[in-house]
PDB file of C-alpha atoms in Angstrom:
ATOM      1  CA  UNK A1220     135.604  64.876 197.698  1.00  0.00           C
ATOM      2  CA  UNK A1221     135.005  68.421 198.938  1.00  0.00           C
ATOM      3  CA  UNK A1222     131.464  69.806 198.551  1.00  0.00           C
ATOM      4  CA  UNK A1223     131.135  73.274 197.107  1.00  0.00           C
ATOM      5  CA  UNK A1224     128.314  75.387 198.488  1.00  0.00           C
ATOM      6  CA  UNK A1225     125.588  76.068 195.852  1.00  0.00           C
ATOM      7  CA  UNK A1226     124.297  79.362 197.253  1.00  0.00           C
ATOM      8  CA  UNK A1227     127.202  81.639 196.356  1.00  0.00           C
ATOM      9  CA  UNK A1228     127.526  80.109 192.870  1.00  0.00           C
ATOM     10  CA  UNK A1229     123.927  80.916 192.017  1.00  0.00           C
ATOM     11  CA  UNK A1230     124.408  84.458 193.202  1.00  0.00           C
ATOM     12  CA  UNK A1231     127.541  84.867 191.153  1.00  0.00           C
ATOM     13  CA  UNK A1232     125.829  83.469 188.026  1.00  0.00           C
ATOM     14  CA  UNK A1233     122.936  85.854 188.482  1.00  0.00           C
ATOM     15  CA  UNK A1234     125.318  88.792 188.743  1.00  0.00           C
ATOM     16  CA  UNK A1235     127.096  87.696 185.546  1.00  0.00           C
ATOM     17  CA  UNK A1236     123.807  87.378 183.621  1.00  0.00           C
ATOM     18  CA  UNK A1237     122.728  90.831 184.718  1.00  0.00           C
ATOM     19  CA  UNK A1238     126.097  92.235 183.659  1.00  0.00           C
ATOM     20  CA  UNK A1239     125.884  90.592 180.231  1.00  0.00           C
ATOM     21  CA  UNK A1240     122.354  91.890 179.736  1.00  0.00           C
ATOM     22  CA  UNK A1241     123.423  95.392 180.658  1.00  0.00           C
ATOM     23  CA  UNK A1242     126.391  95.182 178.313  1.00  0.00           C
ATOM     24  CA  UNK A1243     124.158  93.898 175.501  1.00  0.00           C
ATOM     25  CA  UNK A1244     121.706  96.774 176.007  1.00  0.00           C
ATOM     26  CA  UNK A1245     124.573  99.246 176.001  1.00  0.00           C
ATOM     27  CA  UNK A1246     125.958  97.829 172.724  1.00  0.00           C
ATOM     28  CA  UNK A1247     122.534  97.934 171.069  1.00  0.00           C
ATOM     29  CA  UNK A1248     122.032 101.523 172.138  1.00  0.00           C
ATOM     30  CA  UNK A1249     125.479 102.481 170.851  1.00  0.00           C
ATOM     31  CA  UNK A1250     124.774 100.917 167.417  1.00  0.00           C
ATOM     32  CA  UNK A1251     121.443 102.729 167.281  1.00  0.00           C
ATOM     33  CA  UNK A1252     123.168 106.056 168.025  1.00  0.00           C
ATOM     34  CA  UNK A1253     125.640 105.444 165.181  1.00  0.00           C
ATOM     35  CA  UNK A1254     122.874 104.708 162.698  1.00  0.00           C
ATOM     36  CA  UNK A1255     120.667 107.614 163.772  1.00  0.00           C
ATOM     37  CA  UNK A1256     122.847 110.216 165.555  1.00  0.00           C
ATOM     38  CA  UNK A1257     120.106 112.900 165.461  1.00  0.00           C
ATOM     39  CA  UNK A1258     117.563 110.558 167.003  1.00  0.00           C
ATOM     40  CA  UNK A1259     115.033 111.104 164.252  1.00  0.00           C
ATOM     41  CA  UNK A1260     112.026 108.817 164.368  1.00  0.00           C
ATOM     42  CA  UNK A1261     112.256 105.985 161.854  1.00  0.00           C
ATOM     43  CA  UNK A1262     109.430 106.339 159.320  1.00  0.00           C
ATOM     44  CA  UNK A1263     107.122 103.407 159.064  1.00  0.00           C
ATOM     45  CA  UNK A1264     106.612 101.905 155.591  1.00  0.00           C
ATOM     46  CA  UNK A1265     103.569 103.227 153.741  1.00  0.00           C
ATOM     47  CA  UNK A1266     101.407 101.354 151.308  1.00  0.00           C
ATOM     48  CA  UNK A1267     100.710 102.911 147.927  1.00  0.00           C
ATOM     49  CA  UNK A1268      97.483 102.350 146.080  1.00  0.00           C
ATOM     50  CA  UNK A1269      98.149 101.321 142.460  1.00  0.00           C
ATOM     51  CA  UNK A1270      96.866 103.795 139.866  1.00  0.00           C
ATOM     52  CA  UNK A1271      93.902 102.549 137.858  1.00  0.00           C
ATOM     53  CA  UNK A1272      94.760 101.291 134.372  1.00  0.00           C
ATOM     54  CA  UNK A1273      93.313 103.706 131.777  1.00  0.00           C
ATOM     55  CA  UNK A1274      90.732 102.293 129.418  1.00  0.00           C
ATOM     56  CA  UNK A1275      90.308 103.354 125.816  1.00  0.00           C
ATOM     57  CA  UNK A1276      87.111 103.278 123.825  1.00  0.00           C
ATOM     58  CA  UNK A1277      87.481 102.477 120.141  1.00  0.00           C
ATOM     59  CA  UNK A1278      85.916 105.049 117.832  1.00  0.00           C
ATOM     60  CA  UNK A1279      83.752 103.245 115.269  1.00  0.00           C
ATOM     61  CA  UNK A1280      84.426 103.884 111.603  1.00  0.00           C
ATOM     62  CA  UNK A1281      81.679 105.698 109.694  1.00  0.00           C
ATOM     63  CA  UNK A1282      79.190 103.362 108.046  1.00  0.00           C
ATOM     64  CA  UNK A1283      77.748 103.721 104.538  1.00  0.00           C
ATOM     65  CA  UNK A1284      74.245 105.144 104.325  1.00  0.00           C
ATOM     66  CA  UNK A1285      71.472 103.293 102.509  1.00  0.00           C
ATOM     67  CA  UNK A1286      70.197 106.638 101.207  1.00  0.00           C
ATOM     68  CA  UNK A1287      73.342 107.320  99.145  1.00  0.00           C
ATOM     69  CA  UNK A1288      72.884 106.143  95.527  1.00  0.00           C
ATOM     70  CA  UNK A1289      75.781 103.964  94.431  1.00  0.00           C
ATOM     71  CA  UNK A1290      76.771 101.897  91.433  1.00  0.00           C
ATOM     72  CA  UNK A1291      74.621  98.788  91.388  1.00  0.00           C
ATOM     73  CA  UNK A1292      76.291  95.570  92.432  1.00  0.00           C
ATOM     74  CA  UNK A1293      75.527  93.595  89.280  1.00  0.00           C
ATOM     75  CA  UNK A1294      74.950  94.173  85.598  1.00  0.00           C
ATOM     76  CA  UNK A1295      76.294  96.836  83.292  1.00  0.00           C
ATOM     77  CA  UNK A1296      75.291 100.472  83.875  1.00  0.00           C
ATOM     78  CA  UNK A1297      73.875 102.549  81.041  1.00  0.00           C
ATOM     79  CA  UNK A1298      77.259 104.279  80.724  1.00  0.00           C
ATOM     80  CA  UNK A1299      78.795 100.984  79.573  1.00  0.00           C
ATOM     81  CA  UNK A1300      81.522 101.056  82.241  1.00  0.00           C
ATOM     82  CA  UNK A1301      81.897  99.757  85.791  1.00  0.00           C
ATOM     83  CA  UNK A1302      84.278 100.995  88.476  1.00  0.00           C
ATOM     84  CA  UNK A1303      85.992  99.090  91.267  1.00  0.00           C
ATOM     85  CA  UNK A1304      88.681  99.846  93.818  1.00  0.00           C
ATOM     86  CA  UNK A1305      91.432  97.647  95.216  1.00  0.00           C
ATOM     87  CA  UNK A1306      92.621  97.266  98.790  1.00  0.00           C
ATOM     88  CA  UNK A1307      94.477 100.158 100.418  1.00  0.00           C
ATOM     89  CA  UNK A1308      98.226  99.651 100.608  1.00  0.00           C
ATOM     90  CA  UNK A1309     100.318 101.835 102.896  1.00  0.00           C
ATOM     91  CA  UNK A1310     103.779 102.424 104.343  1.00  0.00           C
ATOM     92  CA  UNK A1311     105.343 105.396 106.193  1.00  0.00           C
ATOM     93  CA  UNK A1312     102.130 107.416 105.978  1.00  0.00           C
ATOM     94  CA  UNK A1313     101.681 107.023 102.217  1.00  0.00           C
ATOM     95  CA  UNK A1314      98.479 105.355 101.034  1.00  0.00           C
ATOM     96  CA  UNK A1315      97.845 103.834  97.610  1.00  0.00           C
ATOM     97  CA  UNK A1316      94.774 102.332  95.983  1.00  0.00           C
ATOM     98  CA  UNK A1317      93.904 101.185  92.487  1.00  0.00           C
ATOM     99  CA  UNK A1318      90.867 102.498  90.623  1.00  0.00           C
ATOM    100  CA  UNK A1319      89.742 100.191  87.807  1.00  0.00           C
ATOM    101  CA  UNK A1320      87.376 101.033  84.937  1.00  0.00           C
ATOM    102  CA  UNK A1321      86.007  98.061  83.007  1.00  0.00           C
ATOM    103  CA  UNK A1322      84.260  98.273  79.655  1.00  0.00           C
ATOM    104  CA  UNK A1323      81.164  96.143  80.285  1.00  0.00           C
ATOM    105  CA  UNK A1324      79.385  97.318  77.124  1.00  0.00           C
ATOM    106  CA  UNK A1325      79.286  95.850  73.638  1.00  0.00           C
ATOM    107  CA  UNK A1326      81.371  98.514  71.894  1.00  0.00           C
ATOM    108  CA  UNK A1327      84.941  99.728  72.289  1.00  0.00           C
ATOM    109  CA  UNK A1328      85.527 102.491  74.851  1.00  0.00           C
ATOM    110  CA  UNK A1329      88.143 105.210  74.508  1.00  0.00           C
ATOM    111  CA  UNK A1330      89.898 106.916  77.444  1.00  0.00           C
ATOM    112  CA  UNK A1331      92.501 109.640  77.713  1.00  0.00           C
ATOM    113  CA  UNK A1332      93.766 111.632  80.689  1.00  0.00           C
ATOM    114  CA  UNK A1333      92.806 111.379  84.339  1.00  0.00           C
ATOM    115  CA  UNK A1334      89.734 110.174  86.234  1.00  0.00           C
ATOM    116  CA  UNK A1335      87.299 112.636  87.760  1.00  0.00           C
ATOM    117  CA  UNK A1336      87.258 112.109  91.556  1.00  0.00           C
ATOM    118  CA  UNK A1337      85.526 113.483  94.642  1.00  0.00           C
ATOM    119  CA  UNK A1338      85.863 112.069  98.168  1.00  0.00           C
ATOM    120  CA  UNK A1339      82.491 111.785  99.949  1.00  0.00           C
ATOM    121  CA  UNK A1340      81.603 111.315 103.612  1.00  0.00           C
ATOM    122  CA  UNK A1341      79.165 108.759 105.052  1.00  0.00           C
ATOM    123  CA  UNK A1342      76.179 110.887 103.990  1.00  0.00           C
ATOM    124  CA  UNK A1343      77.319 111.123 100.379  1.00  0.00           C
ATOM    125  CA  UNK A1344      78.447 114.759 100.633  1.00  0.00           C
ATOM    126  CA  UNK A1345      81.861 115.924  99.381  1.00  0.00           C
ATOM    127  CA  UNK A1346      84.445 116.529 102.125  1.00  0.00           C
ATOM    128  CA  UNK A1347      85.288 120.232 101.597  1.00  0.00           C
ATOM    129  CA  UNK A1348      88.889 120.039 102.828  1.00  0.00           C
ATOM    130  CA  UNK A1349      89.807 117.253 100.399  1.00  0.00           C
ATOM    131  CA  UNK A1350      90.752 117.991  96.797  1.00  0.00           C
ATOM    132  CA  UNK A1351      91.857 115.699  93.996  1.00  0.00           C
ATOM    133  CA  UNK A1352      94.637 116.680  91.626  1.00  0.00           C
ATOM    134  CA  UNK A1353      95.960 115.300  88.360  1.00  0.00           C
ATOM    135  CA  UNK A1354      99.374 113.759  88.851  1.00  0.00           C
ATOM    136  CA  UNK A1355     101.274 112.787  92.001  1.00  0.00           C
ATOM    137  CA  UNK A1356     103.678 115.727  92.450  1.00  0.00           C
ATOM    138  CA  UNK A1357     101.718 117.130  95.411  1.00  0.00           C
ATOM    139  CA  UNK A1358     101.734 113.838  97.365  1.00  0.00           C
ATOM    140  CA  UNK A1359     105.121 113.275  99.090  1.00  0.00           C
ATOM    141  CA  UNK A1360     106.761 109.893  98.375  1.00  0.00           C
ATOM    142  CA  UNK A1361     104.180 108.952  95.715  1.00  0.00           C
ATOM    143  CA  UNK A1362     105.580 107.320  92.558  1.00  0.00           C
ATOM    144  CA  UNK A1363     105.881 109.279  89.341  1.00  0.00           C
ATOM    145  CA  UNK A1364     102.815 109.688  87.150  1.00  0.00           C
ATOM    146  CA  UNK A1365     103.408 108.101  83.699  1.00  0.00           C
ATOM    147  CA  UNK A1366     101.361 110.848  82.055  1.00  0.00           C
ATOM    148  CA  UNK A1367      98.240 110.748  79.872  1.00  0.00           C
ATOM    149  CA  UNK A1368      97.896 108.649  76.754  1.00  0.00           C
ATOM    150  CA  UNK A1369      95.003 107.303  74.734  1.00  0.00           C
ATOM    151  CA  UNK A1370      93.645 103.932  75.889  1.00  0.00           C
ATOM    152  CA  UNK A1371      91.087 102.030  73.813  1.00  0.00           C
ATOM    153  CA  UNK A1372      89.249  99.237  75.624  1.00  0.00           C
ATOM    154  CA  UNK A1373      87.542  96.398  73.809  1.00  0.00           C
ATOM    155  CA  UNK A1374      84.453  94.907  75.536  1.00  0.00           C
ATOM    156  CA  UNK A1375      85.582  93.201  78.744  1.00  0.00           C
ATOM    157  CA  UNK A1376      88.931  95.040  78.958  1.00  0.00           C
ATOM    158  CA  UNK A1377      89.933  97.367  81.812  1.00  0.00           C
ATOM    159  CA  UNK A1378      92.018 100.446  82.508  1.00  0.00           C
ATOM    160  CA  UNK A1379      93.563 101.510  85.797  1.00  0.00           C
ATOM    161  CA  UNK A1380      94.582 104.674  87.605  1.00  0.00           C
ATOM    162  CA  UNK A1381      96.606 104.903  90.796  1.00  0.00           C
ATOM    163  CA  UNK A1382      95.276 106.972  93.735  1.00  0.00           C
ATOM    164  CA  UNK A1383      97.747 108.307  96.312  1.00  0.00           C
ATOM    165  CA  UNK A1384      97.340 110.303  99.527  1.00  0.00           C
ATOM    166  CA  UNK A1385      98.887 110.893 102.936  1.00  0.00           C
ATOM    167  CA  UNK A1386      97.282 109.387 106.030  1.00  0.00           C
ATOM    168  CA  UNK A1387      95.298 111.652 108.394  1.00  0.00           C
ATOM    169  CA  UNK A1388      91.929 112.051 110.074  1.00  0.00           C
ATOM    170  CA  UNK A1389      89.373 112.503 107.296  1.00  0.00           C
ATOM    171  CA  UNK A1390      87.198 109.448 106.591  1.00  0.00           C
ATOM    172  CA  UNK A1391      86.120 109.114 102.984  1.00  0.00           C
ATOM    173  CA  UNK A1392      83.405 106.460 102.637  1.00  0.00           C
ATOM    174  CA  UNK A1393      82.566 106.915  98.947  1.00  0.00           C
ATOM    175  CA  UNK A1394      84.270 108.053  95.767  1.00  0.00           C
ATOM    176  CA  UNK A1395      82.383 109.962  93.099  1.00  0.00           C
ATOM    177  CA  UNK A1396      84.080 108.720  89.952  1.00  0.00           C
ATOM    178  CA  UNK A1397      83.974 109.627  86.289  1.00  0.00           C
ATOM    179  CA  UNK A1398      86.151 108.771  83.306  1.00  0.00           C
ATOM    180  CA  UNK A1399      87.298 112.390  83.110  1.00  0.00           C
ATOM    181  CA  UNK A1400      85.690 113.229  79.775  1.00  0.00           C
ATOM    182  CA  UNK A1401      82.738 115.146  81.179  1.00  0.00           C
ATOM    183  CA  UNK A1402      80.465 112.113  81.487  1.00  0.00           C
ATOM    184  CA  UNK A1403      78.145 111.909  84.476  1.00  0.00           C
ATOM    185  CA  UNK A1404      80.062 110.475  87.475  1.00  0.00           C
ATOM    186  CA  UNK A1405      78.802 107.699  89.733  1.00  0.00           C
ATOM    187  CA  UNK A1406      79.245 106.927  93.424  1.00  0.00           C
ATOM    188  CA  UNK A1407      81.361 103.941  94.392  1.00  0.00           C
ATOM    189  CA  UNK A1408      81.353 102.562  97.934  1.00  0.00           C
ATOM    190  CA  UNK A1409      84.865 102.020  99.266  1.00  0.00           C
ATOM    191  CA  UNK A1410      85.777  98.697 100.928  1.00  0.00           C
ATOM    192  CA  UNK A1411      87.362 100.660 103.806  1.00  0.00           C
ATOM    193  CA  UNK A1412      87.445 104.371 104.791  1.00  0.00           C
ATOM    194  CA  UNK A1413      89.891 106.559 102.914  1.00  0.00           C
ATOM    195  CA  UNK A1414      91.946 108.225 105.694  1.00  0.00           C
ATOM    196  CA  UNK A1415      93.153 111.226 103.752  1.00  0.00           C
ATOM    197  CA  UNK A1416      95.351 114.181 104.821  1.00  0.00           C
ATOM    198  CA  UNK A1417      97.139 116.111 106.319  1.00  0.00           C
ATOM    199  CA  UNK A1418      97.380 118.229 103.146  1.00  0.00           C
ATOM    200  CA  UNK A1419      94.084 116.642 102.074  1.00  0.00           C
ATOM    201  CA  UNK A1420      95.310 116.028  98.544  1.00  0.00           C
ATOM    202  CA  UNK A1421      94.296 112.971  96.528  1.00  0.00           C
ATOM    203  CA  UNK A1422      96.760 112.511  93.694  1.00  0.00           C
ATOM    204  CA  UNK A1423      95.870 110.449  90.621  1.00  0.00           C
ATOM    205  CA  UNK A1424      97.835 108.926  87.811  1.00  0.00           C
ATOM    206  CA  UNK A1425      96.556 108.906  84.246  1.00  0.00           C
ATOM    207  CA  UNK A1426      94.484 106.035  82.907  1.00  0.00           C
ATOM    208  CA  UNK A1427      96.533 103.182  81.511  1.00  0.00           C
ATOM    209  CA  UNK A1428      95.759  99.712  80.237  1.00  0.00           C
ATOM    210  CA  UNK A1429      95.252  97.270  83.098  1.00  0.00           C
ATOM    211  CA  UNK A1430      97.533  94.757  81.419  1.00  0.00           C
ATOM    212  CA  UNK A1431     100.392  97.233  81.275  1.00  0.00           C
ATOM    213  CA  UNK A1432      99.797  98.971  84.617  1.00  0.00           C
ATOM    214  CA  UNK A1433     102.815  99.059  86.976  1.00  0.00           C
ATOM    215  CA  UNK A1434     102.719  96.785  90.009  1.00  0.00           C
ATOM    216  CA  UNK A1435     102.532  99.604  92.581  1.00  0.00           C
ATOM    217  CA  UNK A1436      98.932 100.270  91.548  1.00  0.00           C
ATOM    218  CA  UNK A1437      97.929  97.141  93.467  1.00  0.00           C
TER     219      UNK A1437
END
């Protein structure tokens, strides 16, 4: 067996390693030049601070005032009639509510025409921009008014009228209601604010017997 000297082999290996390293550095530099020929500095990634989430404060609805006189909760008023309102029904900006008059007296009660109505704010004052009209022609998408006719109510019987308006920003808290025959009206507290507008018109249908009232009156 012939012995091979170790010294020259180590020197040759070292030369090869240095050559490979130099070649590797040259290849890396060449790839870097291809990616960034103008030698512009590579921007470092920046961190963005997330924007704060906006918070919204709910605006409370106006509350009824204890100083506003309203129809008493129980018993029969001296007028012999009581008023009540149904829940507000709405779709596509149209609002509808039923107004009911009940004969709570001991004699028959005769009605004809339309109710007297005023929309009041939380202090009991009329809202100047709101006006009530007879019929529904001035309220877009409202159903047709059947027209006035004479309704005679025996004790305990009721009549209804439909109220229609378009949704907006006014908040009616009370209705001042009368039968429409010149009798003194009374204030009725609404179960929820009447959000009337933008034309601020409250359209009403004529009184009709509660038993024969159409279903859209609620």
